[in-house]
Amino acid sequence: QVHLVESGGGSVQAGGSLRLSCAASGDVISRYCMAWFRQAPGKEREGVAAIDRVLSANYADSVKGRFTISKDHAKNIVYLQMNSLKPEDTAMYYCAAVSSWACGRGWQGEYEYPTWGQGTQVTVSS
């Protein structure tokens, strides 16, 4: 069974940066579609970024040019580098995984992912 553990969240001022990490148990990073989602209070969970086994990445329009998803196969960690943070980026951020060679067009659908981490909170103040 795959387990995901997120870390790296915190509080930062607008314009600042944070790097989130998602540590996976077992050798899944190289074989799975890995994604980051976020959920703000009162809002639906939103797909932020995803990366597949060949390092092809997808991004939500709201974060393109500011966020970068990457992974370290040796460490089994997926990262989300977040730059130029805005107050509207404030949310709980979750790592998700699905056993699929490619993330596909439906990568932003939360029901595509059977495995989730517990989340890490990101708060951006103005």
JSON list of C-alpha atoms in Angstrom, two decimals:
[
{"chain": "A", "resi": 1, "resn": "GLN", "atom": "CA", "xyz": [0.00, 0.00, 0.00]},
{"chain": "A", "resi": 2, "resn": "VAL", "atom": "CA", "xyz": [1.27, 3.43, -0.94]},
{"chain": "A", "resi": 3, "resn": "HIS", "atom": "CA", "xyz": [1.60, 6.08, 1.75]},
{"chain": "A", "resi": 4, "resn": "LEU", "atom": "CA", "xyz": [2.17, 9.76, 1.08]},
{"chain": "A", "resi": 5, "resn": "VAL", "atom": "CA", "xyz": [3.42, 12.31, 3.61]},
{"chain": "A", "resi": 6, "resn": "GLU", "atom": "CA", "xyz": [3.49, 16.02, 2.81]},
{"chain": "A", "resi": 7, "resn": "SER", "atom": "CA", "xyz": [5.68, 18.62, 4.47]},
{"chain": "A", "resi": 8, "resn": "GLY", "atom": "CA", "xyz": [6.98, 22.12, 3.90]},
{"chain": "A", "resi": 9, "resn": "GLY", "atom": "CA", "xyz": [3.86, 24.16, 4.44]},
{"chain": "A", "resi": 10, "resn": "GLY", "atom": "CA", "xyz": [3.86, 27.32, 6.51]},
{"chain": "A", "resi": 11, "resn": "SER", "atom": "CA", "xyz": [3.05, 31.00, 6.60]},
{"chain": "A", "resi": 12, "resn": "VAL", "atom": "CA", "xyz": [4.61, 33.45, 4.19]},
{"chain": "A", "resi": 13, "resn": "GLN", "atom": "CA", "xyz": [3.99, 36.97, 2.97]},
{"chain": "A", "resi": 14, "resn": "ALA", "atom": "CA", "xyz": [2.71, 37.66, -0.52]},
{"chain": "A", "resi": 15, "resn": "GLY", "atom": "CA", "xyz": [5.51, 37.44, -3.05]},
{"chain": "A", "resi": 16, "resn": "GLY", "atom": "CA", "xyz": [7.37, 34.86, -1.03]},
{"chain": "A", "resi": 17, "resn": "SER", "atom": "CA", "xyz": [8.21, 31.23, -1.78]},
{"chain": "A", "resi": 18, "resn": "LEU", "atom": "CA", "xyz": [7.70, 27.82, -0.28]},
{"chain": "A", "resi": 19, "resn": "ARG", "atom": "CA", "xyz": [8.69, 24.33, -1.34]},
{"chain": "A", "resi": 20, "resn": "LEU", "atom": "CA", "xyz": [6.37, 21.47, -0.50]},
{"chain": "A", "resi": 21, "resn": "SER", "atom": "CA", "xyz": [7.57, 17.89, -0.35]},
{"chain": "A", "resi": 22, "resn": "CYS", "atom": "CA", "xyz": [5.65, 14.65, -0.72]},
{"chain": "A", "resi": 23, "resn": "ALA", "atom": "CA", "xyz": [7.49, 11.56, 0.47]},
{"chain": "A", "resi": 24, "resn": "ALA", "atom": "CA", "xyz": [6.16, 8.29, -0.88]},
{"chain": "A", "resi": 25, "resn": "SER", "atom": "CA", "xyz": [6.60, 4.83, 0.52]},
{"chain": "A", "resi": 26, "resn": "GLY", "atom": "CA", "xyz": [7.94, 2.29, -1.90]},
{"chain": "A", "resi": 27, "resn": "ASP", "atom": "CA", "xyz": [9.09, 2.78, -5.44]},
{"chain": "A", "resi": 28, "resn": "VAL", "atom": "CA", "xyz": [6.10, 4.68, -6.77]},
{"chain": "A", "resi": 29, "resn": "ILE", "atom": "CA", "xyz": [7.45, 8.06, -7.83]},
{"chain": "A", "resi": 30, "resn": "SER", "atom": "CA", "xyz": [8.95, 6.67, -11.03]},
{"chain": "A", "resi": 31, "resn": "ARG", "atom": "CA", "xyz": [5.85, 4.67, -11.99]},
{"chain": "A", "resi": 32, "resn": "TYR", "atom": "CA", "xyz": [2.88, 6.76, -10.86]},
{"chain": "A", "resi": 33, "resn": "CYS", "atom": "CA", "xyz": [1.18, 9.94, -11.92]},
{"chain": "A", "resi": 34, "resn": "MET", "atom": "CA", "xyz": [1.82, 12.24, -8.94]},
{"chain": "A", "resi": 35, "resn": "ALA", "atom": "CA", "xyz": [-0.21, 15.36, -8.32]},
{"chain": "A", "resi": 36, "resn": "TRP", "atom": "CA", "xyz": [-0.68, 18.26, -5.97]},
{"chain": "A", "resi": 37, "resn": "PHE", "atom": "CA", "xyz": [-4.15, 19.49, -5.06]},
{"chain": "A", "resi": 38, "resn": "ARG", "atom": "CA", "xyz": [-5.29, 22.25, -2.77]},
{"chain": "A", "resi": 39, "resn": "GLN", "atom": "CA", "xyz": [-8.46, 23.07, -0.92]},
{"chain": "A", "resi": 40, "resn": "ALA", "atom": "CA", "xyz": [-9.33, 26.40, 0.61]},
{"chain": "A", "resi": 41, "resn": "PRO", "atom": "CA", "xyz": [-12.11, 26.72, 3.23]},
{"chain": "A", "resi": 42, "resn": "GLY", "atom": "CA", "xyz": [-15.51, 26.60, 1.59]},
{"chain": "A", "resi": 43, "resn": "LYS", "atom": "CA", "xyz": [-14.08, 25.73, -1.82]},
{"chain": "A", "resi": 44, "resn": "GLU", "atom": "CA", "xyz": [-13.75, 22.55, -3.85]},
{"chain": "A", "resi": 45, "resn": "ARG", "atom": "CA", "xyz": [-10.47, 20.69, -4.06]},
{"chain": "A", "resi": 46, "resn": "GLU", "atom": "CA", "xyz": [-8.45, 21.99, -7.01]},
{"chain": "A", "resi": 47, "resn": "GLY", "atom": "CA", "xyz": [-5.78, 20.24, -9.03]},
{"chain": "A", "resi": 48, "resn": "VAL", "atom": "CA", "xyz": [-2.66, 22.39, -8.99]},
{"chain": "A", "resi": 49, "resn": "ALA", "atom": "CA", "xyz": [0.01, 20.37, -10.79]},
{"chain": "A", "resi": 50, "resn": "ALA", "atom": "CA", "xyz": [0.79, 16.84, -11.89]},
{"chain": "A", "resi": 51, "resn": "ILE", "atom": "CA", "xyz": [3.82, 14.99, -13.21]},
{"chain": "A", "resi": 52, "resn": "ASP", "atom": "CA", "xyz": [4.04, 11.61, -14.88]},
{"chain": "A", "resi": 53, "resn": "ARG", "atom": "CA", "xyz": [6.70, 8.94, -15.22]},
{"chain": "A", "resi": 54, "resn": "VAL", "atom": "CA", "xyz": [8.42, 10.71, -18.12]},
{"chain": "A", "resi": 55, "resn": "LEU", "atom": "CA", "xyz": [8.44, 14.06, -16.30]},
{"chain": "A", "resi": 56, "resn": "SER", "atom": "CA", "xyz": [5.68, 15.58, -18.37]},
{"chain": "A", "resi": 57, "resn": "ALA", "atom": "CA", "xyz": [4.02, 18.20, -16.19]},
{"chain": "A", "resi": 58, "resn": "ASN", "atom": "CA", "xyz": [0.61, 19.82, -16.11]},
{"chain": "A", "resi": 59, "resn": "TYR", "atom": "CA", "xyz": [-0.41, 22.98, -14.28]},
{"chain": "A", "resi": 60, "resn": "ALA", "atom": "CA", "xyz": [-3.58, 24.78, -13.38]},
{"chain": "A", "resi": 61, "resn": "ASP", "atom": "CA", "xyz": [-3.87, 28.11, -15.18]},
{"chain": "A", "resi": 62, "resn": "SER", "atom": "CA", "xyz": [-3.86, 29.91, -11.84]},
{"chain": "A", "resi": 63, "resn": "VAL", "atom": "CA", "xyz": [-0.33, 28.74, -11.00]},
{"chain": "A", "resi": 64, "resn": "LYS", "atom": "CA", "xyz": [1.39, 28.56, -14.39]},
{"chain": "A", "resi": 65, "resn": "GLY", "atom": "CA", "xyz": [4.68, 30.40, -14.36]},
{"chain": "A", "resi": 66, "resn": "ARG", "atom": "CA", "xyz": [4.77, 30.50, -10.55]},
{"chain": "A", "resi": 67, "resn": "PHE", "atom": "CA", "xyz": [4.70, 26.86, -9.43]},
{"chain": "A", "resi": 68, "resn": "THR", "atom": "CA", "xyz": [6.97, 24.03, -10.54]},
{"chain": "A", "resi": 69, "resn": "ILE", "atom": "CA", "xyz": [6.43, 20.34, -9.88]},
{"chain": "A", "resi": 70, "resn": "SER", "atom": "CA", "xyz": [9.41, 18.00, -9.88]},
{"chain": "A", "resi": 71, "resn": "LYS", "atom": "CA", "xyz": [10.46, 14.69, -8.43]},
{"chain": "A", "resi": 72, "resn": "ASP", "atom": "CA", "xyz": [13.51, 12.92, -7.13]},
{"chain": "A", "resi": 73, "resn": "HIS", "atom": "CA", "xyz": [13.32, 9.23, -8.01]},
{"chain": "A", "resi": 74, "resn": "ALA", "atom": "CA", "xyz": [16.19, 8.25, -5.74]},
{"chain": "A", "resi": 75, "resn": "LYS", "atom": "CA", "xyz": [14.50, 9.82, -2.70]},
{"chain": "A", "resi": 76, "resn": "ASN", "atom": "CA", "xyz": [10.92, 8.98, -3.71]},
{"chain": "A", "resi": 77, "resn": "ILE", "atom": "CA", "xyz": [9.93, 12.61, -3.18]},
{"chain": "A", "resi": 78, "resn": "VAL", "atom": "CA", "xyz": [7.75, 14.89, -5.27]},
{"chain": "A", "resi": 79, "resn": "TYR", "atom": "CA", "xyz": [8.24, 18.63, -4.84]},
{"chain": "A", "resi": 80, "resn": "LEU", "atom": "CA", "xyz": [6.09, 21.66, -5.48]},
{"chain": "A", "resi": 81, "resn": "GLN", "atom": "CA", "xyz": [8.13, 24.83, -5.69]},
{"chain": "A", "resi": 82, "resn": "MET", "atom": "CA", "xyz": [5.82, 27.79, -5.18]},
{"chain": "A", "resi": 83, "resn": "ASN", "atom": "CA", "xyz": [7.08, 31.27, -6.04]},
{"chain": "A", "resi": 84, "resn": "SER", "atom": "CA", "xyz": [5.39, 34.66, -6.15]},
{"chain": "A", "resi": 85, "resn": "LEU", "atom": "CA", "xyz": [2.79, 33.43, -3.73]},
{"chain": "A", "resi": 86, "resn": "LYS", "atom": "CA", "xyz": [-0.52, 35.25, -3.48]},
{"chain": "A", "resi": 87, "resn": "PRO", "atom": "CA", "xyz": [-3.11, 35.36, -0.69]},
{"chain": "A", "resi": 88, "resn": "GLU", "atom": "CA", "xyz": [-5.43, 33.32, -2.93]},
{"chain": "A", "resi": 89, "resn": "ASP", "atom": "CA", "xyz": [-2.90, 30.47, -2.80]},
{"chain": "A", "resi": 90, "resn": "THR", "atom": "CA", "xyz": [-3.81, 29.99, 0.85]},
{"chain": "A", "resi": 91, "resn": "ALA", "atom": "CA", "xyz": [-5.13, 26.44, 1.24]},
{"chain": "A", "resi": 92, "resn": "MET", "atom": "CA", "xyz": [-4.43, 22.97, 2.51]},
{"chain": "A", "resi": 93, "resn": "TYR", "atom": "CA", "xyz": [-2.19, 21.29, -0.04]},
{"chain": "A", "resi": 94, "resn": "TYR", "atom": "CA", "xyz": [-2.45, 17.57, -0.68]},
{"chain": "A", "resi": 95, "resn": "CYS", "atom": "CA", "xyz": [-0.28, 15.12, -2.55]},
{"chain": "A", "resi": 96, "resn": "ALA", "atom": "CA", "xyz": [-2.05, 12.43, -4.56]},
{"chain": "A", "resi": 97, "resn": "ALA", "atom": "CA", "xyz": [-1.01, 9.40, -6.58]},
{"chain": "A", "resi": 98, "resn": "VAL", "atom": "CA", "xyz": [-2.46, 7.06, -9.15]},
{"chain": "A", "resi": 99, "resn": "SER", "atom": "CA", "xyz": [-0.86, 4.02, -10.74]},
{"chain": "A", "resi": 100, "resn": "SER", "atom": "CA", "xyz": [-0.80, 5.30, -14.28]},
{"chain": "A", "resi": 101, "resn": "TRP", "atom": "CA", "xyz": [1.96, 5.83, -16.81]},
{"chain": "A", "resi": 102, "resn": "ALA", "atom": "CA", "xyz": [0.54, 9.20, -17.82]},
{"chain": "A", "resi": 103, "resn": "CYS", "atom": "CA", "xyz": [-1.49, 11.75, -15.94]},
{"chain": "A", "resi": 104, "resn": "GLY", "atom": "CA", "xyz": [-3.85, 12.29, -18.82]},
{"chain": "A", "resi": 105, "resn": "ARG", "atom": "CA", "xyz": [-6.37, 14.96, -19.59]},
{"chain": "A", "resi": 106, "resn": "GLY", "atom": "CA", "xyz": [-8.34, 14.21, -16.44]},
{"chain": "A", "resi": 107, "resn": "TRP", "atom": "CA", "xyz": [-5.42, 14.92, -14.14]},
{"chain": "A", "resi": 108, "resn": "GLN", "atom": "CA", "xyz": [-7.33, 17.60, -12.23]},
{"chain": "A", "resi": 109, "resn": "GLY", "atom": "CA", "xyz": [-10.12, 15.25, -11.26]},
{"chain": "A", "resi": 110, "resn": "GLU", "atom": "CA", "xyz": [-9.67, 14.33, -7.61]},
{"chain": "A", "resi": 111, "resn": "TYR", "atom": "CA", "xyz": [-11.55, 11.05, -8.10]},
{"chain": "A", "resi": 112, "resn": "GLU", "atom": "CA", "xyz": [-8.80, 9.88, -10.46]},
{"chain": "A", "resi": 113, "resn": "TYR", "atom": "CA", "xyz": [-6.48, 9.45, -7.47]},
{"chain": "A", "resi": 114, "resn": "PRO", "atom": "CA", "xyz": [-7.00, 6.63, -4.96]},
{"chain": "A", "resi": 115, "resn": "THR", "atom": "CA", "xyz": [-4.09, 7.59, -2.72]},
{"chain": "A", "resi": 116, "resn": "TRP", "atom": "CA", "xyz": [-3.77, 10.84, -0.75]},
{"chain": "A", "resi": 117, "resn": "GLY", "atom": "CA", "xyz": [-1.56, 12.34, 1.89]},
{"chain": "A", "resi": 118, "resn": "GLN", "atom": "CA", "xyz": [-2.79, 14.10, 5.01]},
{"chain": "A", "resi": 119, "resn": "GLY", "atom": "CA", "xyz": [-2.09, 17.60, 3.70]},
{"chain": "A", "resi": 120, "resn": "THR", "atom": "CA", "xyz": [0.07, 20.54, 4.66]},
{"chain": "A", "resi": 121, "resn": "GLN", "atom": "CA", "xyz": [-1.24, 24.05, 5.29]},
{"chain": "A", "resi": 122, "resn": "VAL", "atom": "CA", "xyz": [-0.03, 27.03, 3.27]},
{"chain": "A", "resi": 123, "resn": "THR", "atom": "CA", "xyz": [-1.01, 30.51, 4.41]},
{"chain": "A", "resi": 124, "resn": "VAL", "atom": "CA", "xyz": [-0.11, 33.60, 2.41]},
{"chain": "A", "resi": 125, "resn": "SER", "atom": "CA", "xyz": [-0.67, 36.98, 4.00]},
{"chain": "A", "resi": 126, "resn": "SER", "atom": "CA", "xyz": [-0.99, 40.26, 2.13]}
]
